């Protein structure tokens, strides 16, 4: 497995098939994704969470996009037009595809090989990840903060009741004003609230 850095060159491209949107159920969402996608779809956060997401069984505060049908197609794939319904605000995992982080903190990746074609041109990994609007650079830090937070609290989650868990879920995913632009600071504030509450469950 070749490790790729941001400056590596790799044959990457997209021929608009649907391979990266089937056999899913593993597309994780940060609270920022939840806010941005809800806003994009013009629905409330609560409605979005209920209709489009589910909780990962083994990780009580992680959510993924639901899938539909035998092919486990991502619920946000537009079958008719063969495209992602939320392309502009799609989650980081989808932005990176077919690259997968080997170590996100250090910007190390590998090519999953799931859409490797000779016809694709070589481009810099950084360019692939950022697209036209710097999406990777703009969101990597907040993504890492969320991943680090989940790792930090994971051991403590076994000691809390389902009611407390539901309270934390609501704080972390629902306690936002999506009309405001400061979503990152809202997320940081919510993380702080949950961390403080968790201090009682050492
Ligand atoms: S990223 Fe790859 S798998 Fe996904 S639509 Fe494009 S070519 Fe197909
Ligand atoms: S969010 Fe979009 S790109 Fe990602 S799996 Fe779903 S339909 Fe595909």
PDB file of C-alpha atoms and ligand atoms in Angstrom:
ATOM      1  CA  UNK A   1       0.000   0.000   0.000  1.00  0.00           C
ATOM      2  CA  UNK A   2       1.539   3.282  -1.143  1.00  0.00           C
ATOM      3  CA  UNK A   3       1.113   6.106   1.311  1.00  0.00           C
ATOM      4  CA  UNK A   4       0.116   9.358  -0.337  1.00  0.00           C
ATOM      5  CA  UNK A   5       0.726  12.811   1.074  1.00  0.00           C
ATOM      6  CA  UNK A   6      -0.943  16.051   0.035  1.00  0.00           C
ATOM      7  CA  UNK A   7       1.795  16.655  -2.513  1.00  0.00           C
ATOM      8  CA  UNK A   8       1.749  13.151  -4.007  1.00  0.00           C
ATOM      9  CA  UNK A   9       0.498  12.746  -7.533  1.00  0.00           C
ATOM     10  CA  UNK A  10      -2.059  10.040  -8.218  1.00  0.00           C
ATOM     11  CA  UNK A  11      -4.320   9.045 -11.093  1.00  0.00           C
ATOM     12  CA  UNK A  12      -7.691  10.291  -9.869  1.00  0.00           C
ATOM     13  CA  UNK A  13     -10.966  11.173 -11.523  1.00  0.00           C
ATOM     14  CA  UNK A  14     -14.673  10.479 -11.612  1.00  0.00           C
ATOM     15  CA  UNK A  15     -16.725   8.890 -14.352  1.00  0.00           C
ATOM     16  CA  UNK A  16     -20.009   9.429 -12.509  1.00  0.00           C
ATOM     17  CA  UNK A  17     -20.832   5.823 -11.814  1.00  0.00           C
ATOM     18  CA  UNK A  18     -22.569   5.031  -8.523  1.00  0.00           C
ATOM     19  CA  UNK A  19     -20.027   2.655  -7.045  1.00  0.00           C
ATOM     20  CA  UNK A  20     -19.036   4.904  -4.158  1.00  0.00           C
ATOM     21  CA  UNK A  21     -22.677   5.353  -3.131  1.00  0.00           C
ATOM     22  CA  UNK A  22     -23.672   1.670  -2.855  1.00  0.00           C
ATOM     23  CA  UNK A  23     -22.853  -0.906  -0.175  1.00  0.00           C
ATOM     24  CA  UNK A  24     -22.552   1.980   2.284  1.00  0.00           C
ATOM     25  CA  UNK A  25     -23.970   2.428   5.769  1.00  0.00           C
ATOM     26  CA  UNK A  26     -20.579   3.685   6.864  1.00  0.00           C
ATOM     27  CA  UNK A  27     -20.730   7.347   5.854  1.00  0.00           C
ATOM     28  CA  UNK A  28     -20.103   9.074   9.154  1.00  0.00           C
ATOM     29  CA  UNK A  29     -21.376  12.568   9.864  1.00  0.00           C
ATOM     30  CA  UNK A  30     -20.001  15.246  12.110  1.00  0.00           C
ATOM     31  CA  UNK A  31     -22.436  17.704  13.692  1.00  0.00           C
ATOM     32  CA  UNK A  32     -21.194  20.267  11.151  1.00  0.00           C
ATOM     33  CA  UNK A  33     -22.224  17.911   8.322  1.00  0.00           C
ATOM     34  CA  UNK A  34     -25.629  17.551   9.978  1.00  0.00           C
ATOM     35  CA  UNK A  35     -26.098  21.324  10.127  1.00  0.00           C
ATOM     36  CA  UNK A  36     -24.882  21.976   6.590  1.00  0.00           C
ATOM     37  CA  UNK A  37     -26.863  19.156   4.985  1.00  0.00           C
ATOM     38  CA  UNK A  38     -30.069  20.085   6.853  1.00  0.00           C
ATOM     39  CA  UNK A  39     -29.657  23.666   5.709  1.00  0.00           C
ATOM     40  CA  UNK A  40     -28.937  22.548   2.136  1.00  0.00           C
ATOM     41  CA  UNK A  41     -32.021  20.311   2.082  1.00  0.00           C
ATOM     42  CA  UNK A  42     -34.051  23.095   3.732  1.00  0.00           C
ATOM     43  CA  UNK A  43     -35.273  20.930   6.556  1.00  0.00           C
ATOM     44  CA  UNK A  44     -34.789  21.099  10.302  1.00  0.00           C
ATOM     45  CA  UNK A  45     -31.925  19.260  11.970  1.00  0.00           C
ATOM     46  CA  UNK A  46     -34.435  17.024  13.783  1.00  0.00           C
ATOM     47  CA  UNK A  47     -36.118  16.079  10.529  1.00  0.00           C
ATOM     48  CA  UNK A  48     -32.801  15.385   8.851  1.00  0.00           C
ATOM     49  CA  UNK A  49     -31.553  13.205  11.704  1.00  0.00           C
ATOM     50  CA  UNK A  50     -34.781  11.209  11.775  1.00  0.00           C
ATOM     51  CA  UNK A  51     -35.195  10.749   8.049  1.00  0.00           C
ATOM     52  CA  UNK A  52     -31.633  10.326   6.830  1.00  0.00           C
ATOM     53  CA  UNK A  53     -29.415   9.095   9.642  1.00  0.00           C
ATOM     54  CA  UNK A  54     -29.009   6.250  12.077  1.00  0.00           C
ATOM     55  CA  UNK A  55     -26.786   5.641  15.071  1.00  0.00           C
ATOM     56  CA  UNK A  56     -23.864   3.254  14.804  1.00  0.00           C
ATOM     57  CA  UNK A  57     -24.670   0.340  17.083  1.00  0.00           C
ATOM     58  CA  UNK A  58     -21.249  -0.021  18.605  1.00  0.00           C
ATOM     59  CA  UNK A  59     -20.549   3.662  18.960  1.00  0.00           C
ATOM     60  CA  UNK A  60     -23.281   5.424  20.796  1.00  0.00           C
ATOM     61  CA  UNK A  61     -22.560   8.960  19.640  1.00  0.00           C
ATOM     62  CA  UNK A  62     -21.637   8.330  16.032  1.00  0.00           C
ATOM     63  CA  UNK A  63     -24.166   8.641  13.257  1.00  0.00           C
ATOM     64  CA  UNK A  64     -24.109   7.486   9.655  1.00  0.00           C
ATOM     65  CA  UNK A  65     -26.261   8.107   6.598  1.00  0.00           C
ATOM     66  CA  UNK A  66     -29.010   5.505   6.174  1.00  0.00           C
ATOM     67  CA  UNK A  67     -29.022   3.184   3.195  1.00  0.00           C
ATOM     68  CA  UNK A  68     -31.871   1.885   1.047  1.00  0.00           C
ATOM     69  CA  UNK A  69     -32.536  -1.356  -0.811  1.00  0.00           C
ATOM     70  CA  UNK A  70     -30.587  -4.564  -1.295  1.00  0.00           C
ATOM     71  CA  UNK A  71     -27.637  -2.673  -2.699  1.00  0.00           C
ATOM     72  CA  UNK A  72     -27.447  -0.576   0.467  1.00  0.00           C
ATOM     73  CA  UNK A  73     -27.505   2.576  -1.625  1.00  0.00           C
ATOM     74  CA  UNK A  74     -26.831   5.782   0.274  1.00  0.00           C
ATOM     75  CA  UNK A  75     -30.160   7.465   1.031  1.00  0.00           C
ATOM     76  CA  UNK A  76     -28.858  10.677  -0.508  1.00  0.00           C
ATOM     77  CA  UNK A  77     -28.004   9.174  -3.880  1.00  0.00           C
ATOM     78  CA  UNK A  78     -30.229  10.426  -6.662  1.00  0.00           C
ATOM     79  CA  UNK A  79     -30.812   7.247  -8.676  1.00  0.00           C
ATOM     80  CA  UNK A  80     -32.656   9.011 -11.495  1.00  0.00           C
ATOM     81  CA  UNK A  81     -30.027  11.637 -12.205  1.00  0.00           C
ATOM     82  CA  UNK A  82     -27.109   9.423 -11.135  1.00  0.00           C
ATOM     83  CA  UNK A  83     -25.639  11.916  -8.720  1.00  0.00           C
ATOM     84  CA  UNK A  84     -25.286  12.822  -5.077  1.00  0.00           C
ATOM     85  CA  UNK A  85     -28.194  14.933  -3.840  1.00  0.00           C
ATOM     86  CA  UNK A  86     -25.908  16.874  -1.539  1.00  0.00           C
ATOM     87  CA  UNK A  87     -22.767  17.085  -3.668  1.00  0.00           C
ATOM     88  CA  UNK A  88     -21.927  20.621  -2.498  1.00  0.00           C
ATOM     89  CA  UNK A  89     -22.041  19.667   1.175  1.00  0.00           C
ATOM     90  CA  UNK A  90     -21.160  15.986   1.107  1.00  0.00           C
ATOM     91  CA  UNK A  91     -19.309  14.485   4.070  1.00  0.00           C
ATOM     92  CA  UNK A  92     -15.513  14.296   4.175  1.00  0.00           C
ATOM     93  CA  UNK A  93     -15.447  10.540   3.510  1.00  0.00           C
ATOM     94  CA  UNK A  94     -17.211  11.167   0.186  1.00  0.00           C
ATOM     95  CA  UNK A  95     -15.033  14.162  -0.621  1.00  0.00           C
ATOM     96  CA  UNK A  96     -11.917  12.007  -0.259  1.00  0.00           C
ATOM     97  CA  UNK A  97     -13.130   8.917  -2.106  1.00  0.00           C
ATOM     98  CA  UNK A  98     -11.422   6.811  -3.469  1.00  0.00           C
ATOM     99  CA  UNK A  99      -8.722   8.046  -1.111  1.00  0.00           C
ATOM    100  CA  UNK A 100      -8.941   6.836   2.454  1.00  0.00           C
ATOM    101  CA  UNK A 101      -7.065   8.436   5.332  1.00  0.00           C
ATOM    102  CA  UNK A 102      -4.263   6.291   6.703  1.00  0.00           C
ATOM    103  CA  UNK A 103      -3.568   9.006   9.249  1.00  0.00           C
ATOM    104  CA  UNK A 104      -5.803  12.050   8.895  1.00  0.00           C
ATOM    105  CA  UNK A 105      -3.883  14.085  11.452  1.00  0.00           C
ATOM    106  CA  UNK A 106      -0.728  13.820   9.354  1.00  0.00           C
ATOM    107  CA  UNK A 107      -2.538  13.998   5.986  1.00  0.00           C
ATOM    108  CA  UNK A 108      -1.514  10.484   4.983  1.00  0.00           C
ATOM    109  CA  UNK A 109      -3.810   8.618   2.604  1.00  0.00           C
ATOM    110  CA  UNK A 110      -3.986   5.516   0.486  1.00  0.00           C
ATOM    111  CA  UNK A 111      -5.945   4.813  -2.645  1.00  0.00           C
ATOM    112  CA  UNK A 112      -8.680   2.269  -1.901  1.00  0.00           C
ATOM    113  CA  UNK A 113      -8.423   1.291  -5.566  1.00  0.00           C
ATOM    114  CA  UNK A 114     -12.216   1.251  -5.837  1.00  0.00           C
ATOM    115  CA  UNK A 115     -12.158   3.515  -8.859  1.00  0.00           C
ATOM    116  CA  UNK A 116      -8.725   3.332 -10.332  1.00  0.00           C
ATOM    117  CA  UNK A 117      -8.725   3.798 -14.064  1.00  0.00           C
ATOM    118  CA  UNK A 118      -5.884   4.171 -16.496  1.00  0.00           C
ATOM    119  CA  UNK A 119      -7.820   6.942 -18.261  1.00  0.00           C
ATOM    120  CA  UNK A 120      -7.694   9.153 -15.163  1.00  0.00           C
ATOM    121  CA  UNK A 121      -5.049  11.855 -15.221  1.00  0.00           C
ATOM    122  CA  UNK A 122      -2.437  12.303 -12.516  1.00  0.00           C
ATOM    123  CA  UNK A 123      -3.272  15.133 -10.163  1.00  0.00           C
ATOM    124  CA  UNK A 124      -1.985  16.270  -6.805  1.00  0.00           C
ATOM    125  CA  UNK A 125      -3.780  14.665  -3.865  1.00  0.00           C
ATOM    126  CA  UNK A 126      -4.269  18.130  -2.368  1.00  0.00           C
ATOM    127  CA  UNK A 127      -6.102  19.270  -5.490  1.00  0.00           C
ATOM    128  CA  UNK A 128      -8.368  16.200  -5.482  1.00  0.00           C
ATOM    129  CA  UNK A 129      -9.289  16.704  -1.837  1.00  0.00           C
ATOM    130  CA  UNK A 130      -9.905  20.405  -2.080  1.00  0.00           C
ATOM    131  CA  UNK A 131     -11.871  20.526  -5.318  1.00  0.00           C
ATOM    132  CA  UNK A 132     -12.788  24.042  -6.342  1.00  0.00           C
ATOM    133  CA  UNK A 133     -13.699  25.394  -2.947  1.00  0.00           C
ATOM    134  CA  UNK A 134     -10.915  24.242  -0.596  1.00  0.00           C
ATOM    135  CA  UNK A 135     -13.317  21.872   1.118  1.00  0.00           C
ATOM    136  CA  UNK A 136     -10.621  19.666   2.674  1.00  0.00           C
ATOM    137  CA  UNK A 137      -8.466  22.500   4.003  1.00  0.00           C
ATOM    138  CA  UNK A 138     -11.504  24.312   5.385  1.00  0.00           C
ATOM    139  CA  UNK A 139     -12.927  21.298   7.224  1.00  0.00           C
ATOM    140  CA  UNK A 140     -10.052  19.035   8.213  1.00  0.00           C
ATOM    141  CA  UNK A 141      -9.361  20.745  11.558  1.00  0.00           C
ATOM    142  CA  UNK A 142     -12.964  20.586  12.780  1.00  0.00           C
ATOM    143  CA  UNK A 143     -13.210  16.976  11.580  1.00  0.00           C
ATOM    144  CA  UNK A 144     -10.143  16.082  13.641  1.00  0.00           C
ATOM    145  CA  UNK A 145     -11.596  17.850  16.679  1.00  0.00           C
ATOM    146  CA  UNK A 146     -14.732  15.717  16.391  1.00  0.00           C
ATOM    147  CA  UNK A 147     -12.765  12.464  15.929  1.00  0.00           C
ATOM    148  CA  UNK A 148     -10.492  13.303  18.888  1.00  0.00           C
ATOM    149  CA  UNK A 149     -13.511  14.142  21.037  1.00  0.00           C
ATOM    150  CA  UNK A 150     -15.213  10.820  20.225  1.00  0.00           C
ATOM    151  CA  UNK A 151     -12.032   8.918  21.048  1.00  0.00           C
ATOM    152  CA  UNK A 152     -11.607  10.764  24.313  1.00  0.00           C
ATOM    153  CA  UNK A 153     -15.139  10.187  25.589  1.00  0.00           C
ATOM    154  CA  UNK A 154     -15.570   6.611  24.341  1.00  0.00           C
ATOM    155  CA  UNK A 155     -14.368   4.889  27.574  1.00  0.00           C
ATOM    156  CA  UNK A 156     -16.725   7.032  29.656  1.00  0.00           C
ATOM    157  CA  UNK A 157     -19.835   6.210  27.654  1.00  0.00           C
ATOM    158  CA  UNK A 158     -20.109   2.770  29.276  1.00  0.00           C
ATOM    159  CA  UNK A 159     -20.787   4.401  32.637  1.00  0.00           C
ATOM    160  CA  UNK A 160     -23.731   6.528  31.662  1.00  0.00           C
ATOM    161  CA  UNK A 161     -27.430   5.762  31.414  1.00  0.00           C
ATOM    162  CA  UNK A 162     -29.463   5.773  28.204  1.00  0.00           C
ATOM    163  CA  UNK A 163     -31.201   8.980  29.336  1.00  0.00           C
ATOM    164  CA  UNK A 164     -27.875  10.725  29.754  1.00  0.00           C
ATOM    165  CA  UNK A 165     -26.723   9.396  26.418  1.00  0.00           C
ATOM    166  CA  UNK A 166     -29.835  10.805  24.754  1.00  0.00           C
ATOM    167  CA  UNK A 167     -29.206  14.145  26.433  1.00  0.00           C
ATOM    168  CA  UNK A 168     -25.635  14.217  25.064  1.00  0.00           C
ATOM    169  CA  UNK A 169     -26.825  13.204  21.606  1.00  0.00           C
ATOM    170  CA  UNK A 170     -29.281  16.094  21.583  1.00  0.00           C
ATOM    171  CA  UNK A 171     -26.657  18.578  22.748  1.00  0.00           C
ATOM    172  CA  UNK A 172     -24.089  17.397  20.222  1.00  0.00           C
ATOM    173  CA  UNK A 173     -26.305  17.081  17.173  1.00  0.00           C
ATOM    174  CA  UNK A 174     -29.399  19.221  17.707  1.00  0.00           C
ATOM    175  CA  UNK A 175     -28.285  22.229  19.706  1.00  0.00           C
ATOM    176  CA  UNK A 176     -27.530  24.511  16.739  1.00  0.00           C
ATOM    177  CA  UNK A 177     -28.874  27.584  15.092  1.00  0.00           C
ATOM    178  CA  UNK A 178     -28.221  26.717  11.446  1.00  0.00           C
ATOM    179  CA  UNK A 179     -29.118  30.199  10.304  1.00  0.00           C
ATOM    180  CA  UNK A 180     -25.956  31.493  11.943  1.00  0.00           C
ATOM    181  CA  UNK A 181     -22.574  31.164  10.271  1.00  0.00           C
ATOM    182  CA  UNK A 182     -20.583  30.194  13.365  1.00  0.00           C
ATOM    183  CA  UNK A 183     -21.353  26.470  13.226  1.00  0.00           C
ATOM    184  CA  UNK A 184     -17.827  25.455  14.230  1.00  0.00           C
ATOM    185  CA  UNK A 185     -17.913  27.523  17.395  1.00  0.00           C
ATOM    186  CA  UNK A 186     -21.401  26.186  18.161  1.00  0.00           C
ATOM    187  CA  UNK A 187     -20.027  22.647  17.856  1.00  0.00           C
ATOM    188  CA  UNK A 188     -17.030  23.455  20.064  1.00  0.00           C
ATOM    189  CA  UNK A 189     -19.372  24.926  22.673  1.00  0.00           C
ATOM    190  CA  UNK A 190     -21.539  21.783  22.628  1.00  0.00           C
ATOM    191  CA  UNK A 191     -18.486  19.535  22.955  1.00  0.00           C
ATOM    192  CA  UNK A 192     -17.407  21.579  25.971  1.00  0.00           C
ATOM    193  CA  UNK A 193     -20.834  21.198  27.591  1.00  0.00           C
ATOM    194  CA  UNK A 194     -20.763  17.406  27.136  1.00  0.00           C
ATOM    195  CA  UNK A 195     -17.181  17.141  28.367  1.00  0.00           C
ATOM    196  CA  UNK A 196     -18.060  19.070  31.509  1.00  0.00           C
ATOM    197  CA  UNK A 197     -21.072  16.850  32.140  1.00  0.00           C
ATOM    198  CA  UNK A 198     -18.917  13.763  31.604  1.00  0.00           C
ATOM    199  CA  UNK A 199     -16.509  14.868  34.323  1.00  0.00           C
ATOM    200  CA  UNK A 200     -19.081  13.482  36.746  1.00  0.00           C
ATOM    201  CA  UNK A 201     -18.702  10.019  35.204  1.00  0.00           C
ATOM    202  CA  UNK A 202     -14.987   9.326  35.662  1.00  0.00           C
TER     203      UNK A 202
HETATM  204  S1  LIG B   1     -15.617   8.608  -7.360  1.00  0.00           S
HETATM  205 FE1  LIG B   1     -15.230   6.670  -8.434  1.00  0.00          FE
HETATM  206  S2  LIG B   1     -16.790   5.235  -7.699  1.00  0.00           S
HETATM  207 FE2  LIG B   1     -17.458   7.311  -7.184  1.00  0.00          FE
HETATM  208  S3  LIG B   1     -18.762   7.976  -8.899  1.00  0.00           S
HETATM  209 FE3  LIG B   1     -16.696   8.691  -9.351  1.00  0.00          FE
HETATM  210  S4  LIG B   1     -15.760   7.042 -10.562  1.00  0.00           S
HETATM  211 FE4  LIG B   1     -17.584   6.190  -9.602  1.00  0.00          FE
HETATM  212  S1  LIG B   2     -23.435  11.451   0.555  1.00  0.00           S
HETATM  213 FE1  LIG B   2     -23.519  11.564  -1.671  1.00  0.00          FE
HETATM  214  S2  LIG B   2     -21.461  10.958  -2.361  1.00  0.00           S
HETATM  215 FE2  LIG B   2     -21.682  10.294  -0.252  1.00  0.00          FE
HETATM  216  S3  LIG B   2     -22.370   8.169  -0.365  1.00  0.00           S
HETATM  217 FE3  LIG B   2     -24.196   9.486  -0.186  1.00  0.00          FE
HETATM  218  S4  LIG B   2     -24.865   9.897  -2.267  1.00  0.00           S
HETATM  219 FE4  LIG B   2     -22.753   9.116  -2.370  1.00  0.00          FE
END
